Coordinates of C-alpha atoms and ligand atoms in Angstrom, one line a residue:
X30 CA 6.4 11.4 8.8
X31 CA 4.4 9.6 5.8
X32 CA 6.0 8.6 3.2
X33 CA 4.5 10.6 0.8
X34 CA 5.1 13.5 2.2
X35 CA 8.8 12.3 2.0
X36 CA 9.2 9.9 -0.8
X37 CA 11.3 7.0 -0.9
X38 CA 13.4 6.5 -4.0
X39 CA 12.3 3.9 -6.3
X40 CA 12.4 -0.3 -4.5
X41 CA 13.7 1.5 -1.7
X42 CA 10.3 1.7 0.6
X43 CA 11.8 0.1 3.9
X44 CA 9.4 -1.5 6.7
X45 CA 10.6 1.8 9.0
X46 CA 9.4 4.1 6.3
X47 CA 5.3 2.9 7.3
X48 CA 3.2 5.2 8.9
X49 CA 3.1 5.6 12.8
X50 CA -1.0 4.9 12.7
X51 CA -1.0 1.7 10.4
X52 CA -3.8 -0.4 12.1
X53 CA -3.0 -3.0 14.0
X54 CA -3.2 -6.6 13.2
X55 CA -5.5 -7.3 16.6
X56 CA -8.2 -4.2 15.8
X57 CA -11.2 -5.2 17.5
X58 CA -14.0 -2.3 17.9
X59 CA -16.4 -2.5 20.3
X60 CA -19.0 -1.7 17.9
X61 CA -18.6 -5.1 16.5
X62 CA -20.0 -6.6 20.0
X63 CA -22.7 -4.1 20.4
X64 CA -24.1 -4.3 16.8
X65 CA -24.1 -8.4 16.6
X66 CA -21.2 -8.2 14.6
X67 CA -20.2 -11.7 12.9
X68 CA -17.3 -13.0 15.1
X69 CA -15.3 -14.3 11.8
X70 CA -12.3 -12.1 11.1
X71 CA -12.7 -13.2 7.4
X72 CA -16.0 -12.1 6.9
X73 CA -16.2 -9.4 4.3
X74 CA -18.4 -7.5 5.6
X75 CA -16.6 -7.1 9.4
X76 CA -13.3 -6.3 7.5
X77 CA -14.9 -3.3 5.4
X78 CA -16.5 -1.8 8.3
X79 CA -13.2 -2.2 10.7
X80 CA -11.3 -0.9 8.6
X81 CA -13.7 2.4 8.7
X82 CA -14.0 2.1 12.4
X83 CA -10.3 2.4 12.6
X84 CA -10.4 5.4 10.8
X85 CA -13.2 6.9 13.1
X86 CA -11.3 6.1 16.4
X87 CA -8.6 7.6 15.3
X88 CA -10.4 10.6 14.6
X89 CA -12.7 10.8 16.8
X90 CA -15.8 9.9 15.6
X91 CA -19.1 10.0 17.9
X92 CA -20.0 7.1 18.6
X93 CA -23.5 7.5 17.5
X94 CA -22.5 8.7 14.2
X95 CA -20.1 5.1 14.2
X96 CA -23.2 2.8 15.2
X97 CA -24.9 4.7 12.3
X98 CA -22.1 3.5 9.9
X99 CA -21.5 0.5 10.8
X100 CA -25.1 -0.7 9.7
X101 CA -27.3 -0.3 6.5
X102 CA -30.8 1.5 7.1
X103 CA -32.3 -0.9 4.7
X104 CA -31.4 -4.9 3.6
X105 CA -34.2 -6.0 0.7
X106 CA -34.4 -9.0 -0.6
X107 CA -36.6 -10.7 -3.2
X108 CA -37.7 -14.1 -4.9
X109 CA -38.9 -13.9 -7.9
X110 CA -39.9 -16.5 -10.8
X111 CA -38.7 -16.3 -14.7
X112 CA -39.4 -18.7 -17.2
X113 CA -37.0 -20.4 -19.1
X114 CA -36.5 -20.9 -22.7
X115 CA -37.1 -25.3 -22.3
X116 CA -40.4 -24.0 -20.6
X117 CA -39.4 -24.6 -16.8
X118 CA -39.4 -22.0 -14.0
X119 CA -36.8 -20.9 -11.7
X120 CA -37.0 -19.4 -8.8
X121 CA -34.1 -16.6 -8.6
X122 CA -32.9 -14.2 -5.5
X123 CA -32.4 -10.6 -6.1
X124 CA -30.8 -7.6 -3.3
X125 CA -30.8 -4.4 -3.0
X126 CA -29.1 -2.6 -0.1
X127 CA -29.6 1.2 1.3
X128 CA -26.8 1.7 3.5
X129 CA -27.3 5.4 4.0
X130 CA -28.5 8.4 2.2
X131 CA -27.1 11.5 4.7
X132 CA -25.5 13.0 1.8
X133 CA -28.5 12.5 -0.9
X134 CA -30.0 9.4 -2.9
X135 CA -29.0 6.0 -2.5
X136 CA -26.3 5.1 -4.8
X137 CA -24.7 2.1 -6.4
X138 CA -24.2 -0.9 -8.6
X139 CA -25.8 -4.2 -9.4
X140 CA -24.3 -7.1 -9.3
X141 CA -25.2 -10.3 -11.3
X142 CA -23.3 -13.6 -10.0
X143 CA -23.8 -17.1 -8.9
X144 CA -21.5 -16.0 -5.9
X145 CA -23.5 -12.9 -4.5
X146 CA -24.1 -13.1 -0.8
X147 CA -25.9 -10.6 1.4
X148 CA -22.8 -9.8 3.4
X149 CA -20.9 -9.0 -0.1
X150 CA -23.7 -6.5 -0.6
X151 CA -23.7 -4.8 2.5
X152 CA -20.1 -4.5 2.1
X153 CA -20.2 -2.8 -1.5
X154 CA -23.5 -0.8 -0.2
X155 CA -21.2 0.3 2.9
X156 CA -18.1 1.3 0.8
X157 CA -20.4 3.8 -2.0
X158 CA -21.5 5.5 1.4
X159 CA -18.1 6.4 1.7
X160 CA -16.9 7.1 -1.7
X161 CA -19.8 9.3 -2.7
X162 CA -18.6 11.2 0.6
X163 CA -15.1 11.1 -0.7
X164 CA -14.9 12.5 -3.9
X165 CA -18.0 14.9 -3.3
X166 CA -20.8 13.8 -5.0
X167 CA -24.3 14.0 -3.7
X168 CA -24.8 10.6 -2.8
X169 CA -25.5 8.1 -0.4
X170 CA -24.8 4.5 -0.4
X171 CA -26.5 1.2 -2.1
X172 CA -25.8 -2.1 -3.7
X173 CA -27.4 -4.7 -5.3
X174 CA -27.6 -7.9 -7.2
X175 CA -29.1 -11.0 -8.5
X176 CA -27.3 -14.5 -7.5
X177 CA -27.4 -15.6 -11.0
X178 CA -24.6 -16.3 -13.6
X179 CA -25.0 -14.5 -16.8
X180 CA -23.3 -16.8 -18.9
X181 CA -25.3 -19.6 -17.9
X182 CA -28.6 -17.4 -20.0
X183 CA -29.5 -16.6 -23.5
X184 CA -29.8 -12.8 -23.7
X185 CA -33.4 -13.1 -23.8
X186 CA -33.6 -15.2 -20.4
X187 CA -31.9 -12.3 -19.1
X188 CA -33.8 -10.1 -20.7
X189 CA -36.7 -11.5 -18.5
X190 CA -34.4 -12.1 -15.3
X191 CA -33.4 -8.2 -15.4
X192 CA -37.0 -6.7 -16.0
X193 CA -38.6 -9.3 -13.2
X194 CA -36.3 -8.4 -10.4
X195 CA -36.8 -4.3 -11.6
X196 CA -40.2 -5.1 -11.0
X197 CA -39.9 -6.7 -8.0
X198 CA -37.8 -3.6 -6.4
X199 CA -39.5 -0.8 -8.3
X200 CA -41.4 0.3 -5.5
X201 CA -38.1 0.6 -3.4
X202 CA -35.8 2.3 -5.9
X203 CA -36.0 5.7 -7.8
X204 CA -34.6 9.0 -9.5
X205 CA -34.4 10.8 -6.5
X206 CA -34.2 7.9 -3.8
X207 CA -32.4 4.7 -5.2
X208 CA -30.4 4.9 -8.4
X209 CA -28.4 1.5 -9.4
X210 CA -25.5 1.3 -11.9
X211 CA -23.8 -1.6 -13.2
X212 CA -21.3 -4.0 -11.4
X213 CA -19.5 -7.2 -12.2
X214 CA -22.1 -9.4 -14.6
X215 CA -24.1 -6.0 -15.5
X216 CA -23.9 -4.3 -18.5
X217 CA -25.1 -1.2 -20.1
X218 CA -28.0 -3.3 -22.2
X219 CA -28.9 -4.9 -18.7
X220 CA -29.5 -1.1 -17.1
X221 CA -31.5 -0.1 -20.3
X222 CA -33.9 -3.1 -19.7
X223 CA -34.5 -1.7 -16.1
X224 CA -34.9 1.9 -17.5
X225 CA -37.3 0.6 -19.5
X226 CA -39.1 -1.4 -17.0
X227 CA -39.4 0.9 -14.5
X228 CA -40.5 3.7 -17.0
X229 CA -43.5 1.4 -18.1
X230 CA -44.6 1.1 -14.3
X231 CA -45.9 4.8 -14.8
X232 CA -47.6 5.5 -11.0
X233 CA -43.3 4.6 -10.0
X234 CA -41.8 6.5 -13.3
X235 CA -42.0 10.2 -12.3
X236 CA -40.8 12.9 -14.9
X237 CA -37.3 11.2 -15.2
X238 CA -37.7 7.2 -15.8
X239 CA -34.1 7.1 -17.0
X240 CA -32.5 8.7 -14.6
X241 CA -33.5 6.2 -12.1
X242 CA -30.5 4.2 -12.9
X243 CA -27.2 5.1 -14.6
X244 CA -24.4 3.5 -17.1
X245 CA -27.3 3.0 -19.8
X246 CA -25.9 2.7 -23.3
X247 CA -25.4 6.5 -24.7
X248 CA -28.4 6.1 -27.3
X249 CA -30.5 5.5 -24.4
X250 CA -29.8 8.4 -22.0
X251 CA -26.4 7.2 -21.3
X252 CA -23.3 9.2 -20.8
X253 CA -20.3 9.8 -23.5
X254 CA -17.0 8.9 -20.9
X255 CA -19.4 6.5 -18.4
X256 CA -18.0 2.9 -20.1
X257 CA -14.5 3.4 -19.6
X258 CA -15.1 6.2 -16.4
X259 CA -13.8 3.8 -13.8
X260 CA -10.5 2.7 -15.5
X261 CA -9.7 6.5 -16.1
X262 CA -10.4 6.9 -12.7
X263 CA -7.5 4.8 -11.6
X264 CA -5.2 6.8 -14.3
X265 CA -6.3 9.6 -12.9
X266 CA -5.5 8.9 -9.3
X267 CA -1.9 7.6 -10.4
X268 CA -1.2 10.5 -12.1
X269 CA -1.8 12.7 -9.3
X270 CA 0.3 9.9 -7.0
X271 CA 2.6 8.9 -8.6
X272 CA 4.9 11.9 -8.7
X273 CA 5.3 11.4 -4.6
X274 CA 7.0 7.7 -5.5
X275 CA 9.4 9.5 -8.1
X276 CA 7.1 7.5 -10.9
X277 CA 6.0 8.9 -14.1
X278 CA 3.5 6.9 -16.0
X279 CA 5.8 6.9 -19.1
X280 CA 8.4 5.0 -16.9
X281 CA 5.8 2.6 -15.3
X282 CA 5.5 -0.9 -16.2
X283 CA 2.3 -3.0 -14.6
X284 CA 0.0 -5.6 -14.1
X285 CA -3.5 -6.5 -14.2
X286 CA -6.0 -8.9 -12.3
X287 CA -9.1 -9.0 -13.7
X288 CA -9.7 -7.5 -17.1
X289 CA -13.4 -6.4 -17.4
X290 CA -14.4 -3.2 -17.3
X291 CA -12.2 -1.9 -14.5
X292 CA -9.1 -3.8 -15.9
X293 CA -8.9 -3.6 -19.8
X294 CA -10.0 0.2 -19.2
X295 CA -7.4 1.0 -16.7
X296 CA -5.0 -1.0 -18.6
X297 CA -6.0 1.1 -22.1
X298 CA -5.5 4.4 -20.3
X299 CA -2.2 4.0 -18.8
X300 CA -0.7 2.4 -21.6
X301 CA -1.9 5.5 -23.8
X302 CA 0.0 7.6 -20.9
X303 CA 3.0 5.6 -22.1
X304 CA 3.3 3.0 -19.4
X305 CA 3.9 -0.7 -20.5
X306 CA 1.3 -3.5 -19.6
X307 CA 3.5 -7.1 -18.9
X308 CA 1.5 -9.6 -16.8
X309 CA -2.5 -10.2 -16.6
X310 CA -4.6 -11.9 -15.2
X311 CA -8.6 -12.6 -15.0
X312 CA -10.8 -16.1 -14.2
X313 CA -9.6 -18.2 -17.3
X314 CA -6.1 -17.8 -17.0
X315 CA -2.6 -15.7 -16.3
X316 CA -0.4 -14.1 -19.0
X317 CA 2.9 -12.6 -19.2
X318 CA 5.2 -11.2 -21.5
X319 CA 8.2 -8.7 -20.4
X320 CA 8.3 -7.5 -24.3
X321 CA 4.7 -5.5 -23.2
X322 CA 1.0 -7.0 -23.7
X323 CA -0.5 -4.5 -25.8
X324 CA -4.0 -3.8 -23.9
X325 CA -6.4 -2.5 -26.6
X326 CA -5.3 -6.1 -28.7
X327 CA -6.4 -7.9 -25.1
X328 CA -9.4 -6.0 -24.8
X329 CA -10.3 -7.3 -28.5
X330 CA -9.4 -10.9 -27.4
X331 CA -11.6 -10.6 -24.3
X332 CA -14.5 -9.2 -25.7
X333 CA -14.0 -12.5 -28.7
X334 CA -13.0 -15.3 -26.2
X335 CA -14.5 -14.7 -22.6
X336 CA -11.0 -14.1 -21.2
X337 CA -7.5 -13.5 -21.7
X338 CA -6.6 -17.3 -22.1
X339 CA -4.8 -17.8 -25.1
X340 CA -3.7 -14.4 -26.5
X341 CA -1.2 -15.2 -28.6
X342 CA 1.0 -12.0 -28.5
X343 CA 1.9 -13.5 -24.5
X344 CA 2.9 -16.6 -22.8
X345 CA 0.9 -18.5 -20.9
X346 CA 2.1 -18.9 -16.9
X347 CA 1.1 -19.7 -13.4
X348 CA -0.1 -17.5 -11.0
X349 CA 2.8 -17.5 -9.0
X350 CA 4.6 -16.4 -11.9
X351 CA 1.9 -13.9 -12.5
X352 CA 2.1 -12.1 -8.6
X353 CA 5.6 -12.2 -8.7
X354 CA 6.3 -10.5 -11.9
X355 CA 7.9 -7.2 -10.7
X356 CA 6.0 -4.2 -11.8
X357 CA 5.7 -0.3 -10.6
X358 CA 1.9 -0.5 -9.9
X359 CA -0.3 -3.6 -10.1
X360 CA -3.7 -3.1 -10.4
X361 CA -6.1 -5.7 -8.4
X362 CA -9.6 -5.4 -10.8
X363 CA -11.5 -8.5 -10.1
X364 CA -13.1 -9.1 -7.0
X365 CA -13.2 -8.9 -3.2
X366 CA -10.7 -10.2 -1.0
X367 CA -8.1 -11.7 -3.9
X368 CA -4.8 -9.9 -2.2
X369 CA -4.6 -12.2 1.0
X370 CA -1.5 -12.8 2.8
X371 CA -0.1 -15.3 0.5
X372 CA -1.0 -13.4 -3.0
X373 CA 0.5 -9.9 -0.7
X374 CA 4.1 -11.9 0.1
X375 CA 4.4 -12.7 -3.7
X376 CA 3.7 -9.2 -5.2
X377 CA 6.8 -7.1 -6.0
X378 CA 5.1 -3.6 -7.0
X379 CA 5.8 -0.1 -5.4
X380 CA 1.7 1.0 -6.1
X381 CA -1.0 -1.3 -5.4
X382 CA -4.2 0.8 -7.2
X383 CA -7.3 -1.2 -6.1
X384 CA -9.5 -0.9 -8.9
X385 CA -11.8 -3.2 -8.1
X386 CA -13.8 -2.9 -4.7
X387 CA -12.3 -4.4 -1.2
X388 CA -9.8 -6.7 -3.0
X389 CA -7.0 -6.9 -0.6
X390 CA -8.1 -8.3 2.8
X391 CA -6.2 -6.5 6.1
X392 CA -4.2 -9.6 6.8
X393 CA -3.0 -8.7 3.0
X394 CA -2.6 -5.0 3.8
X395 CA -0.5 -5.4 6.8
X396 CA 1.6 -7.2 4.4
X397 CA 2.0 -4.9 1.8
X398 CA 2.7 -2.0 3.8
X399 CA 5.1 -4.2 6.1
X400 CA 7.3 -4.2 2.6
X401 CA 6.7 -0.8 2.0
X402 CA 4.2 -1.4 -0.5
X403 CA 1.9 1.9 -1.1
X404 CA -1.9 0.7 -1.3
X405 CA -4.2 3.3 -3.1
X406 CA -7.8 2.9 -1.3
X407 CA -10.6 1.5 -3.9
X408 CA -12.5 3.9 -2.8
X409 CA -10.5 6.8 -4.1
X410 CA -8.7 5.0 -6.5
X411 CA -12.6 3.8 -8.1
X412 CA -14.5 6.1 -7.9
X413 CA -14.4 7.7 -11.3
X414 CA -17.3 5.3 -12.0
X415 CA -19.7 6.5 -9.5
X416 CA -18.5 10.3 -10.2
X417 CA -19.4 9.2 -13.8
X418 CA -22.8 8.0 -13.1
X419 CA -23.7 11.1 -11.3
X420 CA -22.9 13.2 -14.3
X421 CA -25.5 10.9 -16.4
X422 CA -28.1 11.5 -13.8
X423 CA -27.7 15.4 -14.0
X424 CA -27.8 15.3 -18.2
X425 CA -31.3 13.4 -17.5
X426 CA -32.5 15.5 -15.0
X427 CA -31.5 18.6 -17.4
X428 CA -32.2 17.0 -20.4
X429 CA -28.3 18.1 -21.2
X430 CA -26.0 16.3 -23.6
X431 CA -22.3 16.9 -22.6
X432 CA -19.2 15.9 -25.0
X433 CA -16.4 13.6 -24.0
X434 CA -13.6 16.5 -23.3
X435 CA -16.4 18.2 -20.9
X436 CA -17.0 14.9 -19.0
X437 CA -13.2 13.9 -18.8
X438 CA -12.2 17.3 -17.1
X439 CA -15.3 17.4 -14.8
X440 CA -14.2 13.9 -13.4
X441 CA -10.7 14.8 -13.5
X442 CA -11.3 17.5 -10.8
X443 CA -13.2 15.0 -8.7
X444 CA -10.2 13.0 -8.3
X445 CA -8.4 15.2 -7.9
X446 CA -9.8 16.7 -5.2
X447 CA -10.4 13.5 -3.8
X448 CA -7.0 12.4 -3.8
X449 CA -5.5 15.8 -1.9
X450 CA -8.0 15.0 0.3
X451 CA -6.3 12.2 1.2
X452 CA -3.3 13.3 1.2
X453 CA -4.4 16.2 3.7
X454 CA -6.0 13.8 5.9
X455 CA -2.4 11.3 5.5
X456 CA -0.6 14.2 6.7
X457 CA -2.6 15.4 9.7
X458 CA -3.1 11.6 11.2
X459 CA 0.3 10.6 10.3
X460 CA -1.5 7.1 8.9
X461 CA -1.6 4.8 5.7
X462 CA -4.2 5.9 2.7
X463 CA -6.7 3.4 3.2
X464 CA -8.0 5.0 6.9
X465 CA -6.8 8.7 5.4
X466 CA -9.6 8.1 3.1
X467 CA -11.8 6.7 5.3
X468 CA -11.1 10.1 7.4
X469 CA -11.8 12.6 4.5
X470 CA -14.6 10.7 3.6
X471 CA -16.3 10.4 7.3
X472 CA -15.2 14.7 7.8
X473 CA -18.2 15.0 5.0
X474 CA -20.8 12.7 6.9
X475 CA -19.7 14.1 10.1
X476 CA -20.8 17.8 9.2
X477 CA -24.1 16.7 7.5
X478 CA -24.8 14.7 10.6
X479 CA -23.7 17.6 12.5
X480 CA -26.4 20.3 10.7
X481 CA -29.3 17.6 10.0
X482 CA -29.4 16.1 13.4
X483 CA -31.3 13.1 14.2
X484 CA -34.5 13.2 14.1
X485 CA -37.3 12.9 16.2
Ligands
NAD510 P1 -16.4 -7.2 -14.9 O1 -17.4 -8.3 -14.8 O2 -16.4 -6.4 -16.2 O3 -14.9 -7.9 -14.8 C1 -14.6 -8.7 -13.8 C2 -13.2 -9.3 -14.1 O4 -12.8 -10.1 -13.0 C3 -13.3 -10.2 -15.3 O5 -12.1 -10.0 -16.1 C4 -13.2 -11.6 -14.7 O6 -12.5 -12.6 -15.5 C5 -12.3 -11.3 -13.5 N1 -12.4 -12.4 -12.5 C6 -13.5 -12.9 -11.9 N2 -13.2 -13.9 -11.0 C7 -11.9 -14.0 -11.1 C8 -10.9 -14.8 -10.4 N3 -11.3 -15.7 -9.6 N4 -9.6 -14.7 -10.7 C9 -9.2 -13.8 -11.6 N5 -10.0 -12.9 -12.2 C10 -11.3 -13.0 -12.0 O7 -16.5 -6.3 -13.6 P2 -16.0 -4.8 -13.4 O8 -17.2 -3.9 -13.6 O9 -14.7 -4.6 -14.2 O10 -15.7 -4.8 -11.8 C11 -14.5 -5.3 -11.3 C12 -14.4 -4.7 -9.9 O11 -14.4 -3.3 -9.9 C13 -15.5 -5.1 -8.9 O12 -14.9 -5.2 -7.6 C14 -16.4 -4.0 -9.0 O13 -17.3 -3.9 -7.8 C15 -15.5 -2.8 -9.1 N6 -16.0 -1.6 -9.6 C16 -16.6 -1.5 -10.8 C17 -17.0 -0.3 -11.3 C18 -17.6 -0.2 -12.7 O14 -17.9 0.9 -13.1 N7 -17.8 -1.2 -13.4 C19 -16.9 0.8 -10.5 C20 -16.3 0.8 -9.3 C21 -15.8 -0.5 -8.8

């Protein structure tokens, strides 16, 4: 029997409580050998997809609809030139990835960093195919990015970076067929440059320019509730989860990696529910301070400095220090793959909420469910962004305005819904969260599969 269905009383989750279906450290999928898969179990983009094809076996998935999964139906990329400000060129690399669009319009975020790969994108393109299916909007899949580091440009380098590579992709993106977001690096000034952009390239623009991409500033066709929809999210889906751990969010105390978006808004919301904030962490340094790190005076200090490095109201300390601080729910919000087995051995939590996408690897998952660790799936526990962005799109498409308390209980009853979902799935396969998600979310793709066919 799960262990939410049963819960454990507080530090007392024992190895024996894990579920029966947990996957196993040596899943290999066929499909991997069929489709050409990369042989390297660390490869991002095999680990996503495995853990997915776990959840299909187990429920039986067809194995045409798991072939159609497993692989994106587009991968673009572009080159494109932008002059600098010292009168040079540079030649940059943009991405955009369709994964699939059963369900309705490509859907998903951009991401700008020196770091972005191919593989990462298909990974994040993969993973909005699945939470659009999960908490019910009518979405497909999509990702994309530009390998560039946005504090290495002015803001009107970027300005030019941003409106090249939306021209470069115009012809591939669009209100009702490809609507991006923001991601890591992106901001709500970067998606009204691409509005903008791709509402100038009038044969592309359509009736609805700015609906073609979402998480625009709210003077601009934005949403009220779409900045901080993400972080409240995460609150939402601890609220509703918490109770099976015998945790209230009053009683919680937690911790932070990454404070961007995700973090500092997560962090905000849960500490306005009463729970107390005492180690962070993002890429300039790790704080802690048992007292409580007050999150809206971080969130001012990050937005100043670039980072949480030296706020003064909490020590300084290492990371080891920082993983091992013992917390009710830690809240990974950074990138991919940053819970590995090492960081997974150290962490002494009850709740892992992944707030950011894909950040603990399986090696890291076998580990924190070994020690009884509960990990809420990113794409449950994060997709009050996404759920966000698709109330922006409708307000453009109906020219509609909503306030704050309207947006707030709409995305509410998506995660809502999306977590019992879960849970009913838990229950029925007897398995951890992660591939319970994985299973509501494939039940939706299954049936649209089911009534559209394939075609010829
Ligand atoms: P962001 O750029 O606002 O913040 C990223 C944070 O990660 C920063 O605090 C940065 O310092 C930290 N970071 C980067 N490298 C690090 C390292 N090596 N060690 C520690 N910290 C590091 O990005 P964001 O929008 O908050 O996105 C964070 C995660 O959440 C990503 O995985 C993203 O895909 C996911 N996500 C974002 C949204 C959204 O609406 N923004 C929605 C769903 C999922």
């Amino acid at each position: 029997m799960s262990r939410v269905s049963t819960p454990p009383a507080k530090s007392a989750a024992k190895s024996s409580d894990k579920p029966k279906n947990a996957p196993s450290k040596d899943f290999k999928s066929l499909i991997f050998d069929e489709l050409g898969f990369q042989s390297d179990p660390n490869n991002l983009y095999r680990q996503t997809v495995g853990s997915m094809l776990y959840a299909a076996d187990l429920m039986k998935l067809p194995h045409y609809l798991k072939i159609i999964l497993a692989q994106p139906k587009n991968e673009i990329m572009v080159h494109f030139p932008v002059k600098m400000e010292d009168g040079s060129f540079r030649l940059f690399k943009g991405y955009r990835v369709q994964h699939n669009n059963a369900l309705g319009p490509y859907k998903g975020g951009l991401r700008f960093h020196h770091d972005v790969h191919l593989d990462d994108v298909k990974s994040l393109a993969f993973l909005m195919t699945m939470k659009c299916s999960l908490v019910g909007v009518p979405y497909g899949g999509g990702k994309g990015g530009i390998k560039v580091n946005p504090r290495e440009h002015s803001s009107t380098e970027m300005e030019r970076i941003v409106r090249r590579f939306t021209t470069a992709i115009a012809h591939q993106i669009g209100p009702d067929y490809d609507i991006p977001a923001p991601d890591v690096g992106s901001t709500s000034q970067h998606m009204a440059w691409i509005a903008d952009t791709y509402a100038f390239l009038s044969e592309v623009g359509g009736n609805n320019p700015n609906a073609v991409i979402t998480g625009k500033p709210v003077g601009y066709g934005g949403s009220l509730g779409r900045e901080k929809a993400t972080g409240q999210g995460v609150v939402d889906t601890l609220v509703e989860l918490l109770p099976a751990v015998n945790l209230k969010p009053e009683n919680c105390t937690f911790s932070v990696l990454g404070f961007g978006n995700v973090g500092s808004w997560s962090g905000k919301i849960f500490q306005d529910k009463g729970a107390k904030m005492i180690a962070v962490a993002d890429h300039t340094g790790f704080i802690k301070s048992a007292k409580g790190i007050d999150a809206h005076a971080l969130s001012a200090h990050v937005e100043k400095n670039g980072g949480v490095k030296g706020f003064r109201a909490a020590d300084a300390c290492t990371k080891e220090e920082f993983y091992k601080t013992k917390v009710d729910v830690f809240i990974p919000a950074a990138l991919e793959q940053m819970i590995q087995e090492p960081e997974a051995k150290m962490l002494d939590c009850i709740i892992v909420a992944e707030g950011a996408n894909a950040p603990t690897t399986p090696a890291g998952e076998r580990i924190l469910l070994q020690k009884g660790i509960e990990v809420l799936p990113a794409i449950l526990c994060n997709a009050g962004g996404v759920t966000v962005s698709y109330f922006e799109w409708v307000q453009n498409k109906t020219c509609e305005a909503w306030d704050l308390k309207t947006v707030d209980a709409k995305l509410n009853k998506h995660m809502v819904e999306a977590a019992a979902r879960t849970m009913k799935a838990r229950k029925k396969y007897d398995c951890d969260l992660r591939t319970a998600s994985y299973i509501a979310a494939l039940e939706r793709l299954a049936k649209a599969y089911e009534v559209r066919g394939i075609f010829p």
